PDB file of C-alpha atoms in Angstrom:
ATOM      1  CA  MET Y   1      43.385  36.383 -41.463  1.00 46.00           C
ATOM      2  CA  ARG Y   2      41.308  39.468 -41.690  1.00 50.00           C
ATOM      3  CA  ALA Y   3      38.707  38.391 -39.082  1.00 40.00           C
ATOM      4  CA  GLN Y   4      41.584  38.085 -36.479  1.00 43.00           C
ATOM      5  CA  THR Y   5      41.923  41.770 -36.427  1.00 45.00           C
ATOM      6  CA  PHE Y   6      38.459  42.566 -35.323  1.00 47.00           C
ATOM      7  CA  GLY Y   7      38.694  42.759 -31.599  1.00 55.00           C
ATOM      8  CA  PRO Y   8      38.437  40.542 -28.517  1.00 63.00           C
ATOM      9  CA  ILE Y   9      38.053  36.892 -28.856  1.00 67.00           C
ATOM     10  CA  THR Y  10      36.204  34.231 -26.804  1.00 70.00           C
ATOM     11  CA  MET Y  11      37.876  31.268 -25.150  1.00 70.00           C
ATOM     12  CA  ALA Y  12      35.756  28.992 -27.231  1.00 79.00           C
ATOM     13  CA  ASN Y  13      37.553  26.948 -29.801  1.00 90.00           C
ATOM     14  CA  VAL Y  14      35.455  26.076 -32.818  1.00 96.00           C
ATOM     15  CA  TYR Y  15      36.295  23.849 -35.680  1.00 97.00           C
ATOM     16  CA  ILE Y  16      35.022  24.946 -39.087  1.00 98.00           C
ATOM     17  CA  THR Y  17      35.134  22.486 -41.982  1.00 98.00           C
ATOM     18  CA  LYS Y  18      34.674  23.552 -45.677  1.00 98.00           C
ATOM     19  CA  ARG Y  19      34.143  21.312 -48.553  1.00 98.00           C
ATOM     20  CA  TYR Y  20      35.677  21.610 -51.903  1.00 98.00           C
ATOM     21  CA  SER Y  21      35.586  19.449 -55.061  1.00 98.00           C
ATOM     22  CA  LEU Y  22      38.694  18.113 -56.991  1.00 98.00           C
ATOM     23  CA  TYR Y  23      38.352  16.265 -60.328  1.00 97.00           C
ATOM     24  CA  CYS Y  24      41.572  14.594 -61.010  1.00 96.00           C
ATOM     25  CA  SER Y  25      42.977  11.711 -63.137  1.00 94.00           C
ATOM     26  CA  HIS Y  26      45.974   9.378 -62.395  1.00 93.00           C
ATOM     27  CA  LEU Y  27      47.509   6.166 -63.312  1.00 90.00           C
ATOM     28  CA  ILE Y  28      49.311   4.160 -60.613  1.00 85.00           C
ATOM     29  CA  MET Y  29      52.023   1.832 -61.595  1.00 76.00           C
ATOM     30  CA  ALA Y  30      52.475  -1.583 -59.776  1.00 64.00           C
ATOM     31  CA  CYS Y  31      55.783  -1.101 -58.001  1.00 63.00           C
ATOM     32  CA  ASP Y  32      56.900  -4.724 -58.187  1.00 65.00           C
ATOM     33  CA  ASN Y  33      55.886  -5.230 -61.760  1.00 68.00           C
ATOM     34  CA  PRO Y  34      55.324  -2.208 -63.974  1.00 63.00           C
ATOM     35  CA  ASN Y  35      53.779  -4.381 -66.728  1.00 67.00           C
ATOM     36  CA  GLU Y  36      51.074  -5.921 -64.444  1.00 67.00           C
ATOM     37  CA  LYS Y  37      47.577  -4.789 -65.603  1.00 66.00           C
ATOM     38  CA  THR Y  38      45.044  -3.943 -62.805  1.00 66.00           C
ATOM     39  CA  LYS Y  39      42.203  -1.464 -62.471  1.00 66.00           C
ATOM     40  CA  GLU Y  40      44.608   0.950 -60.896  1.00 67.00           C
ATOM     41  CA  THR Y  41      47.213   0.604 -63.698  1.00 72.00           C
ATOM     42  CA  SER Y  42      44.577   1.859 -66.299  1.00 82.00           C
ATOM     43  CA  PHE Y  43      44.382   5.683 -66.513  1.00 88.00           C
ATOM     44  CA  HIS Y  44      41.254   6.815 -64.638  1.00 92.00           C
ATOM     45  CA  GLY Y  45      39.863   9.589 -62.544  1.00 93.00           C
ATOM     46  CA  HIS Y  46      37.777  10.468 -59.478  1.00 94.00           C
ATOM     47  CA  SER Y  47      35.410  13.220 -58.338  1.00 95.00           C
ATOM     48  CA  MET Y  48      36.782  13.903 -54.976  1.00 97.00           C
ATOM     49  CA  ASP Y  49      35.755  15.910 -51.846  1.00 97.00           C
ATOM     50  CA  LEU Y  50      38.452  17.826 -50.055  1.00 98.00           C
ATOM     51  CA  LEU Y  51      37.576  18.666 -46.429  1.00 98.00           C
ATOM     52  CA  VAL Y  52      39.649  21.314 -44.890  1.00 98.00           C
ATOM     53  CA  THR Y  53      39.280  22.061 -41.177  1.00 97.00           C
ATOM     54  CA  PHE Y  54      40.297  25.237 -39.305  1.00 96.00           C
ATOM     55  CA  LYS Y  55      40.567  25.633 -35.549  1.00 95.00           C
ATOM     56  CA  ASN Y  56      40.225  29.057 -34.083  1.00 95.00           C
ATOM     57  CA  SER Y  57      38.579  31.146 -31.303  1.00 95.00           C
ATOM     58  CA  ILE Y  58      35.329  33.020 -32.021  1.00 95.00           C
ATOM     59  CA  HIS Y  59      35.866  36.766 -32.351  1.00 94.00           C
ATOM     60  CA  VAL Y  60      33.254  38.583 -30.148  1.00 92.00           C
ATOM     61  CA  GLU Y  61      32.270  41.330 -32.489  1.00 93.00           C
ATOM     62  CA  SER Y  62      31.953  39.393 -35.808  1.00 94.00           C
ATOM     63  CA  GLY Y  63      30.991  36.024 -34.314  1.00 95.00           C
ATOM     64  CA  LEU Y  64      33.385  34.454 -36.726  1.00 96.00           C
ATOM     65  CA  SER Y  65      36.295  32.103 -36.328  1.00 96.00           C
ATOM     66  CA  LEU Y  66      37.024  31.953 -40.074  1.00 96.00           C
ATOM     67  CA  ASP Y  67      36.850  34.530 -42.840  1.00 96.00           C
ATOM     68  CA  ARG Y  68      35.158  32.273 -45.404  1.00 96.00           C
ATOM     69  CA  ASP Y  69      35.878  34.319 -48.426  1.00 96.00           C
ATOM     70  CA  PHE Y  70      39.485  34.589 -47.587  1.00 97.00           C
ATOM     71  CA  ALA Y  71      39.872  30.842 -47.026  1.00 97.00           C
ATOM     72  CA  ASP Y  72      38.006  30.162 -50.209  1.00 97.00           C
ATOM     73  CA  LYS Y  73      40.352  32.641 -52.158  1.00 97.00           C
ATOM     74  CA  VAL Y  74      43.438  31.012 -50.599  1.00 97.00           C
ATOM     75  CA  ILE Y  75      42.296  27.447 -51.342  1.00 98.00           C
ATOM     76  CA  GLN Y  76      41.299  28.352 -54.806  1.00 98.00           C
ATOM     77  CA  ASP Y  77      44.686  29.944 -55.612  1.00 97.00           C
ATOM     78  CA  LYS Y  78      46.875  27.346 -53.838  1.00 97.00           C
ATOM     79  CA  ILE Y  79      45.066  24.143 -54.078  1.00 98.00           C
ATOM     80  CA  ILE Y  80      42.215  23.962 -56.618  1.00 98.00           C
ATOM     81  CA  ARG Y  81      44.130  25.762 -59.302  1.00 98.00           C
ATOM     82  CA  LYS Y  82      47.069  23.355 -58.721  1.00 98.00           C
ATOM     83  CA  TYR Y  83      45.236  19.970 -58.471  1.00 98.00           C
ATOM     84  CA  ASP Y  84      41.613  20.426 -60.144  1.00 97.00           C
ATOM     85  CA  ARG Y  85      41.151  18.980 -63.576  1.00 96.00           C
ATOM     86  CA  ARG Y  86      44.733  17.881 -63.718  1.00 95.00           C
ATOM     87  CA  ASN Y  87      46.556  14.590 -64.446  1.00 96.00           C
ATOM     88  CA  LEU Y  88      48.178  13.932 -61.046  1.00 96.00           C
ATOM     89  CA  ASN Y  89      50.921  12.094 -62.703  1.00 95.00           C
ATOM     90  CA  ASN Y  90      52.327  15.318 -63.926  1.00 96.00           C
ATOM     91  CA  ILE Y  91      52.333  16.577 -60.344  1.00 96.00           C
ATOM     92  CA  LEU Y  92      53.197  13.768 -58.033  1.00 96.00           C
ATOM     93  CA  GLU Y  93      55.782  10.936 -58.642  1.00 94.00           C
ATOM     94  CA  ILE Y  94      53.503   8.375 -57.332  1.00 92.00           C
ATOM     95  CA  PRO Y  95      49.954   9.895 -57.416  1.00 94.00           C
ATOM     96  CA  THR Y  96      47.995   7.813 -54.697  1.00 94.00           C
ATOM     97  CA  GLY Y  97      45.446   9.330 -52.522  1.00 94.00           C
ATOM     98  CA  GLU Y  98      47.980   9.071 -49.708  1.00 94.00           C
ATOM     99  CA  ASN Y  99      50.594  11.253 -51.545  1.00 96.00           C
ATOM    100  CA  LEU Y 100      47.827  13.638 -52.771  1.00 96.00           C
ATOM    101  CA  ILE Y 101      46.530  14.434 -49.383  1.00 96.00           C
ATOM    102  CA  GLN Y 102      50.182  14.710 -47.925  1.00 96.00           C
ATOM    103  CA  SER Y 103      51.062  17.131 -50.777  1.00 97.00           C
ATOM    104  CA  ILE Y 104      47.935  19.230 -50.111  1.00 97.00           C
ATOM    105  CA  HIS Y 105      48.541  19.225 -46.330  1.00 96.00           C
ATOM    106  CA  ASN Y 106      52.073  20.546 -47.063  1.00 96.00           C
ATOM    107  CA  ASP Y 107      50.656  23.190 -49.446  1.00 97.00           C
ATOM    108  CA  LEU Y 108      48.064  24.292 -46.867  1.00 96.00           C
ATOM    109  CA  GLN Y 109      50.871  24.709 -44.258  1.00 95.00           C
ATOM    110  CA  SER Y 110      52.593  27.213 -46.474  1.00 96.00           C
ATOM    111  CA  THR Y 111      49.744  29.514 -46.861  1.00 96.00           C
ATOM    112  CA  ASP Y 112      48.389  32.437 -44.843  1.00 95.00           C
ATOM    113  CA  LEU Y 113      45.941  30.004 -43.348  1.00 96.00           C
ATOM    114  CA  ASN Y 114      48.498  28.141 -41.495  1.00 94.00           C
ATOM    115  CA  SER Y 115      47.999  29.511 -38.137  1.00 93.00           C
ATOM    116  CA  ILE Y 116      44.358  28.207 -38.005  1.00 95.00           C
ATOM    117  CA  TYR Y 117      44.619  25.183 -40.346  1.00 95.00           C
ATOM    118  CA  PHE Y 118      43.988  21.861 -38.466  1.00 94.00           C
ATOM    119  CA  GLN Y 119      43.330  19.063 -40.825  1.00 95.00           C
ATOM    120  CA  CYS Y 120      42.498  18.072 -44.473  1.00 97.00           C
ATOM    121  CA  GLN Y 121      40.679  14.997 -45.543  1.00 97.00           C
ATOM    122  CA  LEU Y 122      40.337  13.667 -49.102  1.00 97.00           C
ATOM    123  CA  LYS Y 123      37.324  11.429 -49.959  1.00 97.00           C
ATOM    124  CA  GLU Y 124      38.553   9.746 -53.187  1.00 95.00           C
ATOM    125  CA  THR Y 125      35.445   7.574 -53.448  1.00 94.00           C
ATOM    126  CA  ASN Y 126      32.564   6.745 -51.092  1.00 93.00           C
ATOM    127  CA  LYS Y 127      34.532   3.838 -49.745  1.00 92.00           C
ATOM    128  CA  ASN Y 128      37.917   5.328 -49.165  1.00 94.00           C
ATOM    129  CA  THR Y 129      39.126   8.678 -47.229  1.00 95.00           C
ATOM    130  CA  PHE Y 130      42.567   9.968 -46.654  1.00 96.00           C
ATOM    131  CA  SER Y 131      43.307  12.148 -43.571  1.00 95.00           C
ATOM    132  CA  SER Y 132      46.283  14.403 -43.088  1.00 93.00           C
ATOM    133  CA  GLU Y 133      48.154  14.052 -39.837  1.00 76.00           C
ATOM    134  CA  VAL Y 134      46.458  15.869 -36.915  1.00 70.00           C
ATOM    135  CA  ASN Y 135      49.178  17.532 -34.716  1.00 61.00           C
ATOM    136  CA  LYS Y 136      46.812  18.931 -32.239  1.00 61.00           C
ATOM    137  CA  THR Y 137      44.004  16.875 -30.646  1.00 62.00           C
ATOM    138  CA  PRO Y 138      40.575  18.582 -30.495  1.00 64.00           C
TER     139      PRO Y 138
ATOM    140  CA  MET T   1      32.658   3.286 -23.837  1.00 95.00           C
ATOM    141  CA  ILE T   2      30.456   3.804 -26.712  1.00 96.00           C
ATOM    142  CA  THR T   3      29.633   6.985 -28.712  1.00 97.00           C
ATOM    143  CA  LEU T   4      26.229   7.471 -30.274  1.00 97.00           C
ATOM    144  CA  SER T   5      25.228  10.377 -32.490  1.00 97.00           C
ATOM    145  CA  ARG T   6      21.791  11.633 -33.187  1.00 98.00           C
ATOM    146  CA  LYS T   7      20.799  14.329 -35.907  1.00 98.00           C
ATOM    147  CA  ILE T   8      17.860  16.720 -36.143  1.00 98.00           C
ATOM    148  CA  HIS T   9      17.042  19.396 -38.593  1.00 98.00           C
ATOM    149  CA  PHE T  10      15.925  23.093 -38.285  1.00 98.00           C
ATOM    150  CA  SER T  11      15.552  25.948 -40.581  1.00 98.00           C
ATOM    151  CA  SER T  12      16.302  29.647 -39.573  1.00 98.00           C
ATOM    152  CA  GLY T  13      17.094  33.005 -41.044  1.00 97.00           C
ATOM    153  CA  HIS T  14      19.819  35.445 -39.874  1.00 97.00           C
ATOM    154  CA  LYS T  15      21.747  38.337 -40.839  1.00 96.00           C
ATOM    155  CA  TYR T  16      25.436  38.945 -40.516  1.00 95.00           C
ATOM    156  CA  HIS T  17      25.550  42.656 -39.441  1.00 92.00           C
ATOM    157  CA  ASN T  18      26.989  44.334 -36.549  1.00 92.00           C
ATOM    158  CA  PRO T  19      24.955  47.553 -36.049  1.00 90.00           C
ATOM    159  CA  ASN T  20      27.966  49.261 -34.305  1.00 91.00           C
ATOM    160  CA  TRP T  21      29.932  49.143 -37.499  1.00 93.00           C
ATOM    161  CA  SER T  22      29.650  50.955 -40.808  1.00 93.00           C
ATOM    162  CA  ASP T  23      28.178  49.351 -43.808  1.00 91.00           C
ATOM    163  CA  GLN T  24      31.626  49.254 -45.337  1.00 93.00           C
ATOM    164  CA  LYS T  25      33.189  47.338 -42.369  1.00 94.00           C
ATOM    165  CA  ASN T  26      30.231  44.937 -42.269  1.00 93.00           C
ATOM    166  CA  LYS T  27      30.755  44.218 -46.013  1.00 93.00           C
ATOM    167  CA  ASP T  28      34.445  43.927 -45.555  1.00 93.00           C
ATOM    168  CA  THR T  29      34.039  41.491 -42.536  1.00 94.00           C
ATOM    169  CA  PHE T  30      31.329  39.339 -43.645  1.00 94.00           C
ATOM    170  CA  GLY T  31      31.931  39.363 -47.423  1.00 93.00           C
ATOM    171  CA  SER T  32      29.540  37.223 -49.383  1.00 91.00           C
ATOM    172  CA  SER T  33      27.674  36.373 -46.203  1.00 91.00           C
ATOM    173  CA  TYR T  34      26.595  39.964 -45.817  1.00 90.00           C
ATOM    174  CA  SER T  35      23.322  41.177 -47.324  1.00 86.00           C
ATOM    175  CA  GLU T  36      20.939  43.826 -46.269  1.00 83.00           C
ATOM    176  CA  HIS T  37      17.989  41.570 -46.068  1.00 88.00           C
ATOM    177  CA  GLY T  38      19.720  38.553 -44.327  1.00 93.00           C
ATOM    178  CA  HIS T  39      19.309  34.964 -45.672  1.00 95.00           C
ATOM    179  CA  GLY T  40      18.522  31.494 -44.276  1.00 96.00           C
ATOM    180  CA  HIS T  41      19.672  27.871 -44.063  1.00 97.00           C
ATOM    181  CA  ASN T  42      18.378  24.307 -43.581  1.00 98.00           C
ATOM    182  CA  TYR T  43      20.622  23.460 -40.568  1.00 98.00           C
ATOM    183  CA  THR T  44      21.430  19.946 -39.409  1.00 98.00           C
ATOM    184  CA  LEU T  45      22.394  19.524 -35.737  1.00 98.00           C
ATOM    185  CA  GLU T  46      24.253  16.458 -34.696  1.00 98.00           C
ATOM    186  CA  ALA T  47      25.068  15.491 -31.096  1.00 98.00           C
ATOM    187  CA  GLU T  48      27.655  12.821 -30.117  1.00 97.00           C
ATOM    188  CA  VAL T  49      27.172  11.346 -26.569  1.00 97.00           C
ATOM    189  CA  THR T  50      29.805   8.992 -24.998  1.00 97.00           C
ATOM    190  CA  GLY T  51      29.082   6.573 -22.127  1.00 96.00           C
ATOM    191  CA  PRO T  52      29.012   3.004 -20.999  1.00 96.00           C
ATOM    192  CA  ILE T  53      26.483   0.623 -22.091  1.00 95.00           C
ATOM    193  CA  ASP T  54      23.694   0.256 -19.481  1.00 93.00           C
ATOM    194  CA  ALA T  55      23.584  -3.429 -18.488  1.00 94.00           C
ATOM    195  CA  GLU T  56      19.852  -3.563 -18.217  1.00 94.00           C
ATOM    196  CA  THR T  57      18.784  -1.593 -21.311  1.00 93.00           C
ATOM    197  CA  GLY T  58      21.644  -2.228 -23.547  1.00 94.00           C
ATOM    198  CA  MET T  59      21.744   1.484 -24.385  1.00 94.00           C
ATOM    199  CA  VAL T  60      24.207   4.256 -23.788  1.00 96.00           C
ATOM    200  CA  MET T  61      21.201   6.705 -23.720  1.00 96.00           C
ATOM    201  CA  ASN T  62      17.597   6.349 -24.719  1.00 96.00           C
ATOM    202  CA  LEU T  63      17.333   8.010 -28.205  1.00 96.00           C
ATOM    203  CA  ALA T  64      14.014   9.211 -27.205  1.00 96.00           C
ATOM    204  CA  ASP T  65      15.431  11.147 -24.389  1.00 96.00           C
ATOM    205  CA  LEU T  66      18.206  12.599 -26.698  1.00 97.00           C
ATOM    206  CA  ASP T  67      15.619  13.489 -29.221  1.00 97.00           C
ATOM    207  CA  ALA T  68      13.640  15.347 -26.598  1.00 98.00           C
ATOM    208  CA  ILE T  69      16.748  17.461 -25.640  1.00 98.00           C
ATOM    209  CA  LEU T  70      17.563  18.215 -29.238  1.00 98.00           C
ATOM    210  CA  THR T  71      14.052  19.118 -30.151  1.00 98.00           C
ATOM    211  CA  GLU T  72      13.785  21.457 -27.146  1.00 98.00           C
ATOM    212  CA  VAL T  73      17.007  23.264 -28.366  1.00 98.00           C
ATOM    213  CA  THR T  74      15.971  23.418 -32.117  1.00 98.00           C
ATOM    214  CA  ASP T  75      12.328  24.563 -31.133  1.00 98.00           C
ATOM    215  CA  LEU T  76      14.039  27.732 -29.838  1.00 98.00           C
ATOM    216  CA  LEU T  77      15.611  28.305 -33.358  1.00 98.00           C
ATOM    217  CA  ASP T  78      13.445  26.580 -35.937  1.00 98.00           C
ATOM    218  CA  HIS T  79      11.586  29.027 -38.359  1.00 97.00           C
ATOM    219  CA  LYS T  80      12.931  31.917 -36.384  1.00 97.00           C
ATOM    220  CA  PHE T  81      14.813  35.023 -37.518  1.00 97.00           C
ATOM    221  CA  LEU T  82      17.730  34.504 -35.117  1.00 98.00           C
ATOM    222  CA  ASN T  83      18.900  38.089 -34.816  1.00 96.00           C
ATOM    223  CA  THR T  84      15.578  39.421 -33.331  1.00 96.00           C
ATOM    224  CA  ASP T  85      13.527  36.281 -32.387  1.00 97.00           C
ATOM    225  CA  VAL T  86      16.049  34.648 -30.160  1.00 97.00           C
ATOM    226  CA  GLU T  87      17.113  36.650 -26.951  1.00 96.00           C
ATOM    227  CA  HIS T  88      20.737  35.120 -27.050  1.00 96.00           C
ATOM    228  CA  PHE T  89      21.378  36.241 -30.542  1.00 96.00           C
ATOM    229  CA  LYS T  90      20.229  39.893 -29.990  1.00 95.00           C
ATOM    230  CA  SER T  91      23.758  40.260 -28.413  1.00 93.00           C
ATOM    231  CA  ASN T  92      25.618  37.521 -30.004  1.00 95.00           C
ATOM    232  CA  MET T  93      26.033  37.251 -33.922  1.00 96.00           C
ATOM    233  CA  PRO T  94      24.206  34.264 -35.072  1.00 97.00           C
ATOM    234  CA  THR T  95      27.111  32.774 -37.073  1.00 97.00           C
ATOM    235  CA  THR T  96      27.409  29.016 -37.288  1.00 98.00           C
ATOM    236  CA  GLU T  97      30.125  29.191 -34.770  1.00 97.00           C
ATOM    237  CA  ASN T  98      27.930  30.971 -32.176  1.00 97.00           C
ATOM    238  CA  ILE T  99      24.910  28.770 -32.984  1.00 98.00           C
ATOM    239  CA  VAL T 100      26.827  25.471 -32.434  1.00 98.00           C
ATOM    240  CA  LYS T 101      28.057  26.715 -29.133  1.00 97.00           C
ATOM    241  CA  PHE T 102      24.540  27.983 -28.021  1.00 98.00           C
ATOM    242  CA  CYS T 103      23.211  24.325 -28.918  1.00 98.00           C
ATOM    243  CA  TYR T 104      26.206  22.661 -27.068  1.00 98.00           C
ATOM    244  CA  ASP T 105      25.570  24.754 -23.871  1.00 97.00           C
ATOM    245  CA  HIS T 106      21.858  23.759 -23.866  1.00 97.00           C
ATOM    246  CA  ILE T 107      22.457  20.043 -24.478  1.00 98.00           C
ATOM    247  CA  ILE T 108      25.216  19.756 -21.797  1.00 97.00           C
ATOM    248  CA  ASN T 109      22.938  21.481 -19.329  1.00 97.00           C
ATOM    249  CA  HIS T 110      20.360  18.636 -19.809  1.00 96.00           C
ATOM    250  CA  LEU T 111      23.049  16.084 -19.325  1.00 96.00           C
ATOM    251  CA  LYS T 112      24.335  17.370 -16.026  1.00 92.00           C
ATOM    252  CA  ASN T 113      22.151  14.894 -14.164  1.00 90.00           C
ATOM    253  CA  SER T 114      23.684  11.880 -16.165  1.00 94.00           C
ATOM    254  CA  PRO T 115      27.399  11.907 -14.959  1.00 95.00           C
ATOM    255  CA  GLU T 116      28.163   8.731 -16.662  1.00 96.00           C
ATOM    256  CA  LEU T 117      27.322  10.519 -20.059  1.00 97.00           C
ATOM    257  CA  LYS T 118      29.714  12.897 -21.858  1.00 97.00           C
ATOM    258  CA  LEU T 119      28.835  15.238 -24.601  1.00 98.00           C
ATOM    259  CA  HIS T 120      31.688  14.351 -26.922  1.00 97.00           C
ATOM    260  CA  LYS T 121      30.786  16.832 -29.773  1.00 97.00           C
ATOM    261  CA  VAL T 122      28.189  18.961 -31.383  1.00 98.00           C
ATOM    262  CA  ARG T 123      28.287  19.515 -35.018  1.00 98.00           C
ATOM    263  CA  LEU T 124      26.167  22.021 -37.025  1.00 98.00           C
ATOM    264  CA  TYR T 125      25.896  21.826 -40.731  1.00 98.00           C
ATOM    265  CA  GLU T 126      24.970  25.142 -42.261  1.00 97.00           C
ATOM    266  CA  SER T 127      25.123  23.315 -45.674  1.00 97.00           C
ATOM    267  CA  THR T 128      26.833  20.362 -47.262  1.00 96.00           C
ATOM    268  CA  ASP T 129      29.911  22.583 -47.916  1.00 97.00           C
ATOM    269  CA  LEU T 130      30.314  24.230 -44.434  1.00 98.00           C
ATOM    270  CA  TRP T 131      30.007  22.922 -40.842  1.00 98.00           C
ATOM    271  CA  ALA T 132      31.171  23.624 -37.336  1.00 98.00           C
ATOM    272  CA  ASP T 133      32.175  21.300 -34.579  1.00 98.00           C
ATOM    273  CA  TYR T 134      32.382  22.352 -30.951  1.00 98.00           C
ATOM    274  CA  TYR T 135      33.919  20.075 -28.106  1.00 96.00           C
ATOM    275  CA  GLY T 136      33.261  22.396 -25.239  1.00 93.00           C
TER     276      GLY T 136
END
């Protein structure tokens, strides 16, 4: 993180959350009966919100805990480019919301943001949200 | 224990600029948030207060009392240019991080006389795409 090099930090931990959009399609087969027809077994898609939360101290001289442009670039390169406007069946064996957020969580942990990455959440619709495991409590 | 949350809105201008740095270092640090003339936001401040339900009122906290605290805080910030109009931000960069901490410190100061209440979290929305949470 570029902002981490700018000098002394305060003791205050702040959580910054950024929202991104993912537009994906998928088809989920019924596990016990592949021929069963339901809403989920029809090919469909969602406009989803991806919320990525970072936990970090505030740097005294800049007042920032997160380099926004750097975070946007990493997430654009590693997450948006991989999943946005894609058929998730080509990426995930079982492309449920649960498996998608787990996959995004794993991807985020392998980026340069990992030291301050805290949690991600996926709002598939207004009625259901998936959250990655939180290893550290606020 | 129950947690209640209350929101309030305010609008402020600010400039991400450290006068001790060169223009290039300011640009490198603040990136797209840096501009010579500053910019502004419609902020939403949300406070979460945790406590027991009072047996007589049925409330954790009277929302009118919480509104009064939030209004007192946001009156310090609303329709101000934070870098120059607010004393605290003359020496602290008015980033979302520092503003949420400023609001938290003010709110918790008002709750000192109510030991049964805990300020669980303060959230500050800079926009629908970026917000900051502070737990103290």
